[in-house]
Amino acid sequence: MKQNTITCLIIKIGILCFGFNHITANTSPQKDLLNPKELRVEYLENPKGITTTKPRFSWILEGEGRNRSQIAYQILVATSQKKLDQDDGDVWDSGIVKSNVTNQVEFAGSDLLSKASYFWKVKVWDEKKQDSEWSPTAYFSMGLLNFSDWKGLFISHYVGYDNTDKYDSLYLPPARYLRKSFTLKKKIKRATAHTTALGLYELHLNGKKINDAYFLPGWTDYNKRVYYQTFDITDQLKQGENVIGAIIGDGWYSGYIGYALLVRLDKVREFYGVNPSFMGQIEIEYEDGTFETIASDTSWKSNQGAIREADILMGETYDARLELTGWDTPGYNDSDWKSPKVYTYPDGKLEAHPGTLVKSRERLKPIEITEPKPGTYVFNLGKNFAGIAELKVQGPKGTKVQLRFGEILKRDGNIQTENLRLARATDTYILKGEGLEIWQPKFTYHGFQYVEVTGYPGKPTLDAITGIVLSSIETDASTFQSSDQMNNVLFKNIKTTQSANFFEVPTDCPQRDERLGWTGDAQTYMRSATYNADVAAFMTKFLIDLNDSQRWYGAYPNFAPFPYSRPDQYAPAWMDAGIIIPYNMYKVYNDIRILDYMYEGMEKFMQFQKDASTDYLRPGGGNNWGDWLAVNEETSHDFIGAAYYGYDAKLMAEMAEALNKKEDAKKYGKLFENIKKAFSEKYILENGQTTEDTQTTYALALYFNLYPEGLEKEGADRLAEKIKNNGYKFSSGFLGTKHVMLALSKYGYDDLAYKLFKQTEYPSWGYSVENGSTSIWERWNSYTKDDTVNSDLNAKMNSFSHYAFGSVAEWMFLYAAGIDTEDSGYRNIIIKPAVSKEMDFISASYKSINGTITSSWKWKGKKLIINVSIPTNTSAKIYLPSADLNNVKMNGKKIANEKVKTTSQEQTKTSVVETGSGDYIFEISN
Ligand code: BGC
């Protein structure tokens, strides 16, 4: 991306030089001006405390009418709002940059300083050279950029424990409390907190929780990096006495993680350290220009309180009788508190969290209470989500209310907990007995639809429990509607499950003793994830986890972060996440920087694969799950290994090209050809069938372009035939399923793809919907209405919230609605809906990094109506299913009368219309 570096002085002349119509501030806003909005820095809205010194800016443009585009932009970054208001970009004035780029614009001003805050805005020039109004002000601030800026110690309350390695009884220590009272004498101009923990922490100031995020500071390999948060606390401080407090829980740092206890690993908890601790500081800037820092040190006080147990997997116990009332407020007597213990500084680098934080996204009211046993109440929250339950209760002191969580009910109405395996997932609240008590746990979460309440004083009413949906993302980037109600429910379920599992890392499931960033699941779902939510920052964070956890010999691990492993550490199609996820970040968000960041590791991984291969064939190797949870057909692990190696080479060639590494692009292009040749010689027969003849083998080979030229059609025909013979049902698992859909549509079998999509018999998506599911299941048959306790299934490995099979979302947007990008980052959009008589209509929208794209089609008698909306500053190729343009009306008129470029192809019976931004209606009568 080339940028114009004209200085401030030249800019003003520059406006004249370019001959742009400069609209002065006095001119009343013109209706057709472009409107830059949704300003972001590093994908985040007004981020605080970033540590990237060359942040990237982005905005979205709104503009009325057709063919609207940006031909230039100008960014101003200033040290104060005042300067910015005077159009004084004292930190960066980009000058007028002739470019249509609206994202990934790299900051190129003077050095950004540690702790400083910045104000910025952007204006753009449109195709008529009219400049827009300045955007509203956006904001970002820098974190602590130098180690010497950190003044605090890692401190904690000592609970008398140094180590354990028990299997049989859980070790669940109390949360630790820290407090520090301090007096501020002068008028405060600005105050900022920079805080972190080895473990989980919640920050309090003068009696209130600071920030609405949960699970801070996030999960990393703490030996490599520790994230911290920056909070603006100017409004929370006052002259006089103030109190800062922190509550610390074990979290991922020292609590139970995943299945370690289940398989009795040598370690079952404390993977990064034994005792959790907190570190941080408050920076105060006074009106008189002086500064003061309050940092965590031995002058703080420590204690334990009401939180008796707090573990992500096991749950939380709160004894309200032990509440330290007022502990985080001034005037509290802390004379019986202890001096905190100082803990060793971690090896990990202190950095700002680059992702999006876990927050409450929705509050759910129960839809029903049942009482399967006297005194056992089961609350139904209406859908299967990840989060916590808020309890409302009134009763005598010492009453113990217990909450357990389940995804489904057994026949007898009790919750099913067998599938949680060793995740105890139990929260306990002991009443203090002083009126109405409302409680939420802080350091645990569960995957559930049902809450079982026991020990409740009296008969609870519906408002005794509220579900708090927690997630790192908002699944608001897409809409999808079709004429098949089942498919609409399916779409809702996919989003619910994505929300439940995009929880600090993309987890496999939110309920059992697992919740790990399984790489196979993540790579297969990646493109789907991008359609449903803005996952740019979330996935950037995960790629850092993945890069940090790459094995020394080059393989990417089974999950990231990677606190432990069993003997085998990697697996085909799981380790390939290290290539596939960065590729999608590039494709969807045009993120070149992440490619650059990952490149060395990706090369190492390619070398690892090369070394493991014989004659360009990568064997299965490692831990082998193959086409995980496939039914009735098995694809060999060697086939999967070889296919993914080919796919990786192909993606590497494209990514090397994007990075302008021409030689590497050639190298990987050649490697792909060699793999393809070796692969087809070994696995594809002369009649176009694969040697293994499973649905998955065809799907992978066809979609990864591994078929020898001329035989693809035979391959696709055979796949179609197999699906028909199988009663329009799948026999594929995590890897094959989405590729079956993609391959069918790629080779013209849209009708068949829709039949699979609409199928309701096992195995199909419809089967879960028909059985009442509100989420995506781990298995095709996780549950049936007739089941008692899933007797025919392994209830211990049966999650009801696993997004992997939800990867059909990729097909729904890419093919059914036909929304794709020709380049990277949706500037050149492709609209190519898979129109079929199998549906009456499909209507979808996707909010891309360049704005919202919509694509809908419906039958109106014999006519087909296609509605498309293309965002400002982008162009599109719209594929219409008719080669004869006389049959096509555009916006009610003959297309010949419209100023658009068209091409038609008799062979494929399609026409392509090339357009700029705007709303279009096509009416096609064939
Ligand atoms: C997880 C998966 C994961 C798999 C590996 C399971 O226990 O839940 O989704 O990919 O292990 O086979």
PDB file of C-alpha atoms in Angstrom, residues 399-491:
ATOM      1  CA  THR A 399     -28.928 -21.277  53.730  1.00  0.00           C
ATOM      2  CA  LYS A 400     -26.927 -23.021  51.031  1.00  0.00           C
ATOM      3  CA  VAL A 401     -28.244 -22.759  47.481  1.00  0.00           C
ATOM      4  CA  GLN A 402     -26.595 -24.928  44.881  1.00  0.00           C
ATOM      5  CA  LEU A 403     -26.663 -24.401  41.114  1.00  0.00           C
ATOM      6  CA  ARG A 404     -25.786 -27.131  38.653  1.00  0.00           C
ATOM      7  CA  PHE A 405     -25.866 -26.806  34.901  1.00  0.00           C
ATOM      8  CA  GLY A 406     -26.999 -29.005  32.059  1.00  0.00           C
ATOM      9  CA  GLU A 407     -27.492 -28.769  28.316  1.00  0.00           C
ATOM     10  CA  ILE A 408     -30.386 -31.198  28.172  1.00  0.00           C
ATOM     11  CA  LEU A 409     -32.821 -32.951  30.437  1.00  0.00           C
ATOM     12  CA  LYS A 410     -33.114 -36.608  31.110  1.00  0.00           C
ATOM     13  CA  ARG A 411     -36.443 -38.353  30.698  1.00  0.00           C
ATOM     14  CA  ASP A 412     -37.193 -37.824  34.376  1.00  0.00           C
ATOM     15  CA  GLY A 413     -36.772 -34.073  34.017  1.00  0.00           C
ATOM     16  CA  ASN A 414     -33.437 -33.891  35.786  1.00  0.00           C
ATOM     17  CA  ILE A 415     -30.452 -32.262  34.123  1.00  0.00           C
ATOM     18  CA  GLN A 416     -27.961 -34.427  32.261  1.00  0.00           C
ATOM     19  CA  THR A 417     -24.462 -33.845  33.640  1.00  0.00           C
ATOM     20  CA  GLU A 418     -22.689 -37.004  32.483  1.00  0.00           C
ATOM     21  CA  ASN A 419     -21.384 -35.191  29.425  1.00  0.00           C
ATOM     22  CA  LEU A 420     -19.597 -32.622  31.587  1.00  0.00           C
ATOM     23  CA  ARG A 421     -17.169 -35.412  32.509  1.00  0.00           C
ATOM     24  CA  LEU A 422     -14.955 -34.067  35.306  1.00  0.00           C
ATOM     25  CA  ALA A 423     -16.018 -30.442  35.034  1.00  0.00           C
ATOM     26  CA  ARG A 424     -17.875 -30.153  38.352  1.00  0.00           C
ATOM     27  CA  ALA A 425     -19.648 -27.033  37.042  1.00  0.00           C
ATOM     28  CA  THR A 426     -21.358 -26.332  40.359  1.00  0.00           C
ATOM     29  CA  ASP A 427     -21.898 -22.924  41.924  1.00  0.00           C
ATOM     30  CA  THR A 428     -22.843 -22.559  45.556  1.00  0.00           C
ATOM     31  CA  TYR A 429     -24.194 -19.521  47.338  1.00  0.00           C
ATOM     32  CA  ILE A 430     -24.480 -19.311  51.098  1.00  0.00           C
ATOM     33  CA  LEU A 431     -26.854 -16.604  52.261  1.00  0.00           C
ATOM     34  CA  LYS A 432     -25.963 -13.861  54.689  1.00  0.00           C
ATOM     35  CA  GLY A 433     -29.655 -13.509  55.469  1.00  0.00           C
ATOM     36  CA  GLU A 434     -30.023  -9.773  55.116  1.00  0.00           C
ATOM     37  CA  GLY A 435     -32.892  -9.211  52.707  1.00  0.00           C
ATOM     38  CA  LEU A 436     -32.747  -9.723  48.968  1.00  0.00           C
ATOM     39  CA  GLU A 437     -29.404 -11.113  47.821  1.00  0.00           C
ATOM     40  CA  ILE A 438     -28.309 -11.007  44.181  1.00  0.00           C
ATOM     41  CA  TRP A 439     -25.208 -12.920  43.170  1.00  0.00           C
ATOM     42  CA  GLN A 440     -23.156 -13.687  40.075  1.00  0.00           C
ATOM     43  CA  PRO A 441     -19.960 -15.740  40.058  1.00  0.00           C
ATOM     44  CA  LYS A 442     -16.847 -14.016  38.704  1.00  0.00           C
ATOM     45  CA  PHE A 443     -14.293 -16.597  37.683  1.00  0.00           C
ATOM     46  CA  THR A 444     -16.225 -19.518  36.269  1.00  0.00           C
ATOM     47  CA  TYR A 445     -18.553 -20.157  33.363  1.00  0.00           C
ATOM     48  CA  HIS A 446     -20.698 -22.990  32.104  1.00  0.00           C
ATOM     49  CA  GLY A 447     -22.259 -24.270  28.891  1.00  0.00           C
ATOM     50  CA  PHE A 448     -25.974 -24.797  29.592  1.00  0.00           C
ATOM     51  CA  GLN A 449     -29.620 -24.292  28.904  1.00  0.00           C
ATOM     52  CA  TYR A 450     -30.904 -25.615  32.240  1.00  0.00           C
ATOM     53  CA  VAL A 451     -30.010 -24.592  35.773  1.00  0.00           C
ATOM     54  CA  GLU A 452     -30.817 -26.982  38.581  1.00  0.00           C
ATOM     55  CA  VAL A 453     -31.407 -25.144  41.839  1.00  0.00           C
ATOM     56  CA  THR A 454     -31.406 -26.991  45.144  1.00  0.00           C
ATOM     57  CA  GLY A 455     -31.503 -25.710  48.691  1.00  0.00           C
ATOM     58  CA  TYR A 456     -33.541 -22.658  47.680  1.00  0.00           C
ATOM     59  CA  PRO A 457     -35.430 -21.220  50.634  1.00  0.00           C
ATOM     60  CA  GLY A 458     -39.096 -21.584  49.676  1.00  0.00           C
ATOM     61  CA  LYS A 459     -40.405 -21.974  46.152  1.00  0.00           C
ATOM     62  CA  PRO A 460     -38.469 -19.932  43.600  1.00  0.00           C
ATOM     63  CA  THR A 461     -40.227 -17.821  41.007  1.00  0.00           C
ATOM     64  CA  LEU A 462     -38.993 -17.298  37.435  1.00  0.00           C
ATOM     65  CA  ASP A 463     -36.960 -14.249  38.400  1.00  0.00           C
ATOM     66  CA  ALA A 464     -34.770 -16.240  40.811  1.00  0.00           C
ATOM     67  CA  ILE A 465     -32.456 -17.062  37.900  1.00  0.00           C
ATOM     68  CA  THR A 466     -31.235 -14.909  35.025  1.00  0.00           C
ATOM     69  CA  GLY A 467     -28.946 -16.282  32.336  1.00  0.00           C
ATOM     70  CA  ILE A 468     -25.984 -14.053  31.491  1.00  0.00           C
ATOM     71  CA  VAL A 469     -24.692 -14.862  28.018  1.00  0.00           C
ATOM     72  CA  LEU A 470     -20.922 -14.370  27.927  1.00  0.00           C
ATOM     73  CA  SER A 471     -18.856 -14.202  24.762  1.00  0.00           C
ATOM     74  CA  SER A 472     -15.878 -12.429  23.233  1.00  0.00           C
ATOM     75  CA  ILE A 473     -17.874 -11.536  20.152  1.00  0.00           C
ATOM     76  CA  GLU A 474     -21.155 -10.106  18.949  1.00  0.00           C
ATOM     77  CA  THR A 475     -22.666 -12.296  16.235  1.00  0.00           C
ATOM     78  CA  ASP A 476     -24.231  -9.402  14.388  1.00  0.00           C
ATOM     79  CA  ALA A 477     -22.398  -9.374  11.063  1.00  0.00           C
ATOM     80  CA  SER A 478     -24.883 -11.455   9.119  1.00  0.00           C
ATOM     81  CA  THR A 479     -28.510 -12.273   8.502  1.00  0.00           C
ATOM     82  CA  PHE A 480     -29.855 -15.308   6.670  1.00  0.00           C
ATOM     83  CA  GLN A 481     -33.390 -16.257   5.791  1.00  0.00           C
ATOM     84  CA  SER A 482     -34.734 -18.902   3.501  1.00  0.00           C
ATOM     85  CA  SER A 483     -38.065 -20.409   2.600  1.00  0.00           C
ATOM     86  CA  ASP A 484     -37.197 -23.407   4.764  1.00  0.00           C
ATOM     87  CA  GLN A 485     -37.983 -22.696   8.414  1.00  0.00           C
ATOM     88  CA  MET A 486     -35.711 -25.480   9.585  1.00  0.00           C
ATOM     89  CA  ASN A 487     -32.743 -23.827   7.877  1.00  0.00           C
ATOM     90  CA  ASN A 488     -33.569 -20.535   9.553  1.00  0.00           C
ATOM     91  CA  VAL A 489     -33.488 -22.208  12.952  1.00  0.00           C
ATOM     92  CA  LEU A 490     -30.240 -23.887  11.941  1.00  0.00           C
ATOM     93  CA  PHE A 491     -28.713 -20.493  11.202  1.00  0.00           C
TER      94      PHE A 491
END
